[in-house]
Structures are given as structure tokens and as C-alpha cells.
């Protein structure tokens, strides 16, 4: 059984992330979407909100499971018997960061492969930070994120 882990902040999950999850779910028998607690990075959505959004957005995928962690991704991968860490690549700007991350992961454990999937052209401009900015300026994001993200943003505003 080929198991992979797809780690990220998912603050919030976007259609770009979902596209990577869809494609990875065809390549692997099981995908764990692993949400980083990120104590160093201040997130807009809480960990609980991010987990809930990803769970709802991926509920139709039978081989996708959502987990969260504050551990090193390589350690999480080992515990889950995952042999691959999936990441998405958008522009060359992603490459620099991902290249460094891959080298660091290789230093820690040579048995886990990083697998990079190219963003679909139509989704390559979507990032969680642009979504948060669009929310601030009331830009319609309905074609960029799953509905649950908009619902949770709206209910957060009402609080
Ligand atoms: P991180 O803080 O770990 O970068 P993100 O949630 O921002 O977490 O991204 C998780 C992964 O998804 C990264 O590999 C990122 O490059 C990828 N990703 C983000 N947006 C897109 C997109 N629109 N298309 C493809 N991959 C993406």
C-alpha cells in the first residue's frame, strides 16, 4: 500500500490545494492531509477551523484522511508508514523554498521521497494569503475556495 502525506498550513484550504489532493489521491492508495499547528506562524483560522474546513472539503475522497500535528513532517510520515511527502509547485518562487525543504527532509530521513505536483495553470495564482486579502476587500472568492471556507469566514465575522 502506497501512503503519502500532504502537509501544509491550509489557512484556508483553496481549490489549488484541492487540485493537488485530487491528483495525489489517484497516485497513492492513501493520502493524509496533515495540517501544521504552526506555533511560529500566526494563523487566521484556528487549527480546529482549518481541520474542519479540510475535512468537509475532502469528504468525497475515500482515501483521504485529515490529521494535524506540531511534530516534524518526516516524523509524522514515519509513524504513518508514509513513503512520500507531496507538495505543490506554483511559480519559481515556490521552488527555492521547496528545494530547501526537500534537502532538509532528506538529511533527516533518506527513505522518504518528496513528490512535487505542478499546480494546474488555472489554479497557479491561488494562495491562502491572497484569499485572506480578497476577504478583507470583499472580492468574490467563490470560484477559488470550497464553499465551507466562505461559510466559516462569514460566521467568524459575525462573532
Ligand atoms: P505551507 O505553509 O507549508 O507552505 P500551504 O498551505 O501554503 O502551506 O501550502 C501547502 C502546499 O500546497 C505547498 O506545497 C504549496 O506550494 C502548495 N500549494 C498552495 N497553493 C497551491 C496551488 N494554488 N496550486 C498548487 N499547489 C499549491
PDB file of C-alpha atoms and ligand atoms in Angstrom:
ATOM      1  CA  UNK A   1       0.000   0.000   0.000  1.00  0.00           C
ATOM      2  CA  UNK A   2       1.454   3.372  -1.079  1.00  0.00           C
ATOM      3  CA  UNK A   3       0.856   6.002   1.569  1.00  0.00           C
ATOM      4  CA  UNK A   4       1.625   9.722   1.185  1.00  0.00           C
ATOM      5  CA  UNK A   5       1.324  12.752   3.391  1.00  0.00           C
ATOM      6  CA  UNK A   6       0.390  16.215   2.092  1.00  0.00           C
ATOM      7  CA  UNK A   7       1.450  18.774   4.702  1.00  0.00           C
ATOM      8  CA  UNK A   8       0.672  22.477   4.836  1.00  0.00           C
ATOM      9  CA  UNK A   9      -0.880  25.327   6.762  1.00  0.00           C
ATOM     10  CA  UNK A  10      -4.162  25.295   4.808  1.00  0.00           C
ATOM     11  CA  UNK A  11      -5.054  28.736   6.218  1.00  0.00           C
ATOM     12  CA  UNK A  12      -7.506  28.368   4.475  1.00  0.00           C
ATOM     13  CA  UNK A  13      -7.705  25.408   2.077  1.00  0.00           C
ATOM     14  CA  UNK A  14      -8.096  26.572  -1.556  1.00  0.00           C
ATOM     15  CA  UNK A  15      -9.095  24.978  -4.853  1.00  0.00           C
ATOM     16  CA  UNK A  16      -5.355  24.871  -5.614  1.00  0.00           C
ATOM     17  CA  UNK A  17      -4.799  22.587  -2.591  1.00  0.00           C
ATOM     18  CA  UNK A  18      -7.843  20.508  -3.586  1.00  0.00           C
ATOM     19  CA  UNK A  19      -6.458  20.063  -7.079  1.00  0.00           C
ATOM     20  CA  UNK A  20      -3.222  18.667  -5.624  1.00  0.00           C
ATOM     21  CA  UNK A  21      -5.206  16.393  -3.251  1.00  0.00           C
ATOM     22  CA  UNK A  22      -7.342  15.092  -6.145  1.00  0.00           C
ATOM     23  CA  UNK A  23      -4.305  14.304  -8.267  1.00  0.00           C
ATOM     24  CA  UNK A  24      -2.322  12.788  -5.394  1.00  0.00           C
ATOM     25  CA  UNK A  25      -5.297  10.613  -4.428  1.00  0.00           C
ATOM     26  CA  UNK A  26      -5.022   8.934  -7.834  1.00  0.00           C
ATOM     27  CA  UNK A  27      -1.296   8.283  -7.445  1.00  0.00           C
ATOM     28  CA  UNK A  28      -1.380   6.883  -3.912  1.00  0.00           C
ATOM     29  CA  UNK A  29      -3.607   4.402  -2.085  1.00  0.00           C
ATOM     30  CA  UNK A  30      -3.927   6.694   0.911  1.00  0.00           C
ATOM     31  CA  UNK A  31      -3.285  10.412   1.455  1.00  0.00           C
ATOM     32  CA  UNK A  32      -3.033  12.038   4.864  1.00  0.00           C
ATOM     33  CA  UNK A  33      -3.599  15.772   4.620  1.00  0.00           C
ATOM     34  CA  UNK A  34      -1.557  16.994   7.549  1.00  0.00           C
ATOM     35  CA  UNK A  35      -2.337  20.420   8.954  1.00  0.00           C
ATOM     36  CA  UNK A  36       0.539  22.118  10.704  1.00  0.00           C
ATOM     37  CA  UNK A  37      -0.244  23.681  14.074  1.00  0.00           C
ATOM     38  CA  UNK A  38       2.409  26.294  13.242  1.00  0.00           C
ATOM     39  CA  UNK A  39       3.028  27.836  16.586  1.00  0.00           C
ATOM     40  CA  UNK A  40       5.555  30.218  14.982  1.00  0.00           C
ATOM     41  CA  UNK A  41       3.185  31.419  12.236  1.00  0.00           C
ATOM     42  CA  UNK A  42       0.068  33.264  13.399  1.00  0.00           C
ATOM     43  CA  UNK A  43      -2.828  31.699  11.507  1.00  0.00           C
ATOM     44  CA  UNK A  44      -6.060  33.474  10.617  1.00  0.00           C
ATOM     45  CA  UNK A  45      -8.208  30.370  11.070  1.00  0.00           C
ATOM     46  CA  UNK A  46      -7.684  28.315  14.232  1.00  0.00           C
ATOM     47  CA  UNK A  47      -6.361  24.769  13.949  1.00  0.00           C
ATOM     48  CA  UNK A  48      -9.858  23.403  14.699  1.00  0.00           C
ATOM     49  CA  UNK A  49     -11.381  25.567  11.962  1.00  0.00           C
ATOM     50  CA  UNK A  50      -8.717  24.540   9.442  1.00  0.00           C
ATOM     51  CA  UNK A  51      -9.194  20.844  10.235  1.00  0.00           C
ATOM     52  CA  UNK A  52     -12.976  21.155   9.899  1.00  0.00           C
ATOM     53  CA  UNK A  53     -12.727  23.009   6.572  1.00  0.00           C
ATOM     54  CA  UNK A  54     -10.360  20.423   5.064  1.00  0.00           C
ATOM     55  CA  UNK A  55     -12.480  17.531   6.367  1.00  0.00           C
ATOM     56  CA  UNK A  56     -15.615  18.921   4.766  1.00  0.00           C
ATOM     57  CA  UNK A  57     -13.850  19.888   1.529  1.00  0.00           C
ATOM     58  CA  UNK A  58     -12.373  16.386   1.127  1.00  0.00           C
ATOM     59  CA  UNK A  59     -15.305  14.317   2.392  1.00  0.00           C
ATOM     60  CA  UNK A  60     -15.957  12.782  -1.043  1.00  0.00           C
ATOM     61  CA  UNK A  61     -12.452  11.347  -1.308  1.00  0.00           C
ATOM     62  CA  UNK A  62     -12.469   7.834   0.111  1.00  0.00           C
ATOM     63  CA  UNK A  63      -8.700   7.550   0.516  1.00  0.00           C
ATOM     64  CA  UNK A  64      -8.066  10.965   2.098  1.00  0.00           C
ATOM     65  CA  UNK A  65      -7.780  11.485   5.853  1.00  0.00           C
ATOM     66  CA  UNK A  66      -7.178  14.752   7.707  1.00  0.00           C
ATOM     67  CA  UNK A  67      -4.769  14.967  10.625  1.00  0.00           C
ATOM     68  CA  UNK A  68      -2.908  17.751  12.420  1.00  0.00           C
ATOM     69  CA  UNK A  69       0.498  17.926  14.021  1.00  0.00           C
ATOM     70  CA  UNK A  70       3.140  20.081  15.652  1.00  0.00           C
ATOM     71  CA  UNK A  71       5.793  17.449  15.012  1.00  0.00           C
ATOM     72  CA  UNK A  72       8.315  17.352  12.147  1.00  0.00           C
ATOM     73  CA  UNK A  73       6.587  16.151   8.967  1.00  0.00           C
ATOM     74  CA  UNK A  74       9.242  13.482   8.413  1.00  0.00           C
ATOM     75  CA  UNK A  75       8.484  12.053  11.862  1.00  0.00           C
ATOM     76  CA  UNK A  76       4.755  12.080  11.180  1.00  0.00           C
ATOM     77  CA  UNK A  77       5.348  10.368   7.832  1.00  0.00           C
ATOM     78  CA  UNK A  78       7.405   7.636   9.516  1.00  0.00           C
ATOM     79  CA  UNK A  79       4.736   6.991  12.148  1.00  0.00           C
ATOM     80  CA  UNK A  80       2.084   6.635   9.420  1.00  0.00           C
ATOM     81  CA  UNK A  81       4.271   4.404   7.231  1.00  0.00           C
ATOM     82  CA  UNK A  82       4.130   7.031   4.507  1.00  0.00           C
ATOM     83  CA  UNK A  83       6.849   6.803   1.888  1.00  0.00           C
ATOM     84  CA  UNK A  84       6.192  10.132   0.193  1.00  0.00           C
ATOM     85  CA  UNK A  85       5.603  13.755   1.104  1.00  0.00           C
ATOM     86  CA  UNK A  86       3.507  15.546  -1.515  1.00  0.00           C
ATOM     87  CA  UNK A  87       3.948  19.271  -2.177  1.00  0.00           C
ATOM     88  CA  UNK A  88       2.544  21.569  -4.848  1.00  0.00           C
ATOM     89  CA  UNK A  89       4.652  23.853  -7.007  1.00  0.00           C
ATOM     90  CA  UNK A  90       3.325  27.083  -8.402  1.00  0.00           C
ATOM     91  CA  UNK A  91       5.936  29.572  -9.606  1.00  0.00           C
ATOM     92  CA  UNK A  92       9.727  29.509  -9.395  1.00  0.00           C
ATOM     93  CA  UNK A  93       9.364  31.349  -6.112  1.00  0.00           C
ATOM     94  CA  UNK A  94       7.958  28.124  -4.600  1.00  0.00           C
ATOM     95  CA  UNK A  95      10.924  26.177  -5.959  1.00  0.00           C
ATOM     96  CA  UNK A  96      13.550  27.872  -3.772  1.00  0.00           C
ATOM     97  CA  UNK A  97      11.647  27.145  -0.570  1.00  0.00           C
ATOM     98  CA  UNK A  98      10.614  23.626  -1.564  1.00  0.00           C
ATOM     99  CA  UNK A  99      14.143  22.755  -2.668  1.00  0.00           C
ATOM    100  CA  UNK A 100      15.474  23.703   0.747  1.00  0.00           C
ATOM    101  CA  UNK A 101      12.701  21.791   2.487  1.00  0.00           C
ATOM    102  CA  UNK A 102      13.430  18.698   0.386  1.00  0.00           C
ATOM    103  CA  UNK A 103      17.120  18.871   1.267  1.00  0.00           C
ATOM    104  CA  UNK A 104      16.312  19.224   4.966  1.00  0.00           C
ATOM    105  CA  UNK A 105      13.934  16.273   4.853  1.00  0.00           C
ATOM    106  CA  UNK A 106      16.488  14.174   3.013  1.00  0.00           C
ATOM    107  CA  UNK A 107      19.041  14.989   5.709  1.00  0.00           C
ATOM    108  CA  UNK A 108      16.644  13.705   8.373  1.00  0.00           C
ATOM    109  CA  UNK A 109      15.425  10.604   6.534  1.00  0.00           C
ATOM    110  CA  UNK A 110      16.576   9.319   3.152  1.00  0.00           C
ATOM    111  CA  UNK A 111      13.758   6.809   2.870  1.00  0.00           C
ATOM    112  CA  UNK A 112      11.013   9.365   2.407  1.00  0.00           C
ATOM    113  CA  UNK A 113      10.658  10.884  -1.047  1.00  0.00           C
ATOM    114  CA  UNK A 114       9.320  14.355  -1.735  1.00  0.00           C
ATOM    115  CA  UNK A 115       6.867  14.276  -4.647  1.00  0.00           C
ATOM    116  CA  UNK A 116       6.111  17.591  -6.370  1.00  0.00           C
ATOM    117  CA  UNK A 117       2.983  18.130  -8.387  1.00  0.00           C
ATOM    118  CA  UNK A 118       2.734  21.160 -10.658  1.00  0.00           C
ATOM    119  CA  UNK A 119      -0.172  23.461  -9.959  1.00  0.00           C
ATOM    120  CA  UNK A 120      -2.783  23.445 -12.704  1.00  0.00           C
ATOM    121  CA  UNK A 121      -2.337  26.595 -14.772  1.00  0.00           C
ATOM    122  CA  UNK A 122      -5.809  27.891 -13.913  1.00  0.00           C
ATOM    123  CA  UNK A 123      -5.120  27.490 -10.182  1.00  0.00           C
ATOM    124  CA  UNK A 124      -1.497  28.503 -10.021  1.00  0.00           C
ATOM    125  CA  UNK A 125      -2.260  32.041  -8.819  1.00  0.00           C
ATOM    126  CA  UNK A 126      -4.342  30.896  -5.851  1.00  0.00           C
ATOM    127  CA  UNK A 127      -2.684  31.155  -2.459  1.00  0.00           C
ATOM    128  CA  UNK A 128      -4.102  31.168   1.056  1.00  0.00           C
ATOM    129  CA  UNK A 129      -2.677  34.642   1.623  1.00  0.00           C
ATOM    130  CA  UNK A 130      -4.368  36.082  -1.480  1.00  0.00           C
ATOM    131  CA  UNK A 131      -7.667  34.564  -0.320  1.00  0.00           C
ATOM    132  CA  UNK A 132      -7.324  36.311   3.060  1.00  0.00           C
ATOM    133  CA  UNK A 133      -6.590  39.576   1.288  1.00  0.00           C
ATOM    134  CA  UNK A 134      -9.589  39.095  -1.022  1.00  0.00           C
ATOM    135  CA  UNK A 135     -11.805  38.517   2.020  1.00  0.00           C
ATOM    136  CA  UNK A 136     -10.635  41.810   3.513  1.00  0.00           C
ATOM    137  CA  UNK A 137     -11.562  43.706   0.350  1.00  0.00           C
ATOM    138  CA  UNK A 138     -14.789  41.801  -0.347  1.00  0.00           C
ATOM    139  CA  UNK A 139     -13.544  40.239  -3.582  1.00  0.00           C
ATOM    140  CA  UNK A 140     -15.687  37.264  -4.686  1.00  0.00           C
ATOM    141  CA  UNK A 141     -13.667  34.107  -3.956  1.00  0.00           C
ATOM    142  CA  UNK A 142     -16.413  31.575  -4.709  1.00  0.00           C
ATOM    143  CA  UNK A 143     -14.504  30.048  -7.635  1.00  0.00           C
ATOM    144  CA  UNK A 144     -11.233  29.900  -5.699  1.00  0.00           C
ATOM    145  CA  UNK A 145     -12.111  28.097  -2.449  1.00  0.00           C
ATOM    146  CA  UNK A 146     -14.592  25.408  -1.384  1.00  0.00           C
ATOM    147  CA  UNK A 147     -17.877  26.781  -0.033  1.00  0.00           C
ATOM    148  CA  UNK A 148     -17.170  25.800   3.542  1.00  0.00           C
ATOM    149  CA  UNK A 149     -14.312  28.337   3.651  1.00  0.00           C
ATOM    150  CA  UNK A 150     -16.686  31.185   2.788  1.00  0.00           C
ATOM    151  CA  UNK A 151     -19.250  29.910   5.283  1.00  0.00           C
ATOM    152  CA  UNK A 152     -16.687  29.734   8.069  1.00  0.00           C
ATOM    153  CA  UNK A 153     -15.250  33.143   7.221  1.00  0.00           C
ATOM    154  CA  UNK A 154     -18.741  34.664   7.360  1.00  0.00           C
ATOM    155  CA  UNK A 155     -19.604  33.028  10.669  1.00  0.00           C
ATOM    156  CA  UNK A 156     -16.266  34.198  12.090  1.00  0.00           C
ATOM    157  CA  UNK A 157     -17.102  37.786  11.107  1.00  0.00           C
ATOM    158  CA  UNK A 158     -20.447  37.593  12.921  1.00  0.00           C
ATOM    159  CA  UNK A 159     -18.836  36.566  16.218  1.00  0.00           C
TER     160      UNK A 159
HETATM  161  P1  LIG B   1       2.960  25.886   3.780  1.00  0.00           P
HETATM  162  O1  LIG B   1       2.837  26.904   4.870  1.00  0.00           O
HETATM  163  O2  LIG B   1       3.531  24.584   4.253  1.00  0.00           O
HETATM  164  O3  LIG B   1       3.596  26.383   2.510  1.00  0.00           O
HETATM  165  P2  LIG B   1       0.402  25.983   2.369  1.00  0.00           P
HETATM  166  O4  LIG B   1      -0.923  25.592   2.918  1.00  0.00           O
HETATM  167  O5  LIG B   1       0.589  27.395   1.973  1.00  0.00           O
HETATM  168  O6  LIG B   1       1.442  25.506   3.460  1.00  0.00           O
HETATM  169  O7  LIG B   1       0.744  25.079   1.109  1.00  0.00           O
HETATM  170  C1  LIG B   1       0.833  23.681   1.203  1.00  0.00           C
HETATM  171  C2  LIG B   1       1.358  23.117  -0.108  1.00  0.00           C
HETATM  172  O8  LIG B   1       0.394  23.346  -1.152  1.00  0.00           O
HETATM  173  C3  LIG B   1       2.648  23.753  -0.604  1.00  0.00           C
HETATM  174  O9  LIG B   1       3.440  22.755  -1.210  1.00  0.00           O
HETATM  175  C4  LIG B   1       2.184  24.756  -1.630  1.00  0.00           C
HETATM  176  O10 LIG B   1       3.183  25.008  -2.603  1.00  0.00           O
HETATM  177  C5  LIG B   1       1.001  24.007  -2.233  1.00  0.00           C
HETATM  178  N1  LIG B   1       0.036  24.920  -2.855  1.00  0.00           N
HETATM  179  C6  LIG B   1      -0.528  26.023  -2.318  1.00  0.00           C
HETATM  180  N2  LIG B   1      -1.357  26.633  -3.194  1.00  0.00           N
HETATM  181  C7  LIG B   1      -1.321  25.880  -4.337  1.00  0.00           C
HETATM  182  C8  LIG B   1      -1.945  25.983  -5.631  1.00  0.00           C
HETATM  183  N3  LIG B   1      -2.730  27.001  -5.929  1.00  0.00           N
HETATM  184  N4  LIG B   1      -1.664  25.022  -6.536  1.00  0.00           N
HETATM  185  C9  LIG B   1      -0.817  24.015  -6.228  1.00  0.00           C
HETATM  186  N5  LIG B   1      -0.190  23.865  -5.053  1.00  0.00           N
HETATM  187  C10 LIG B   1      -0.419  24.781  -4.109  1.00  0.00           C
END
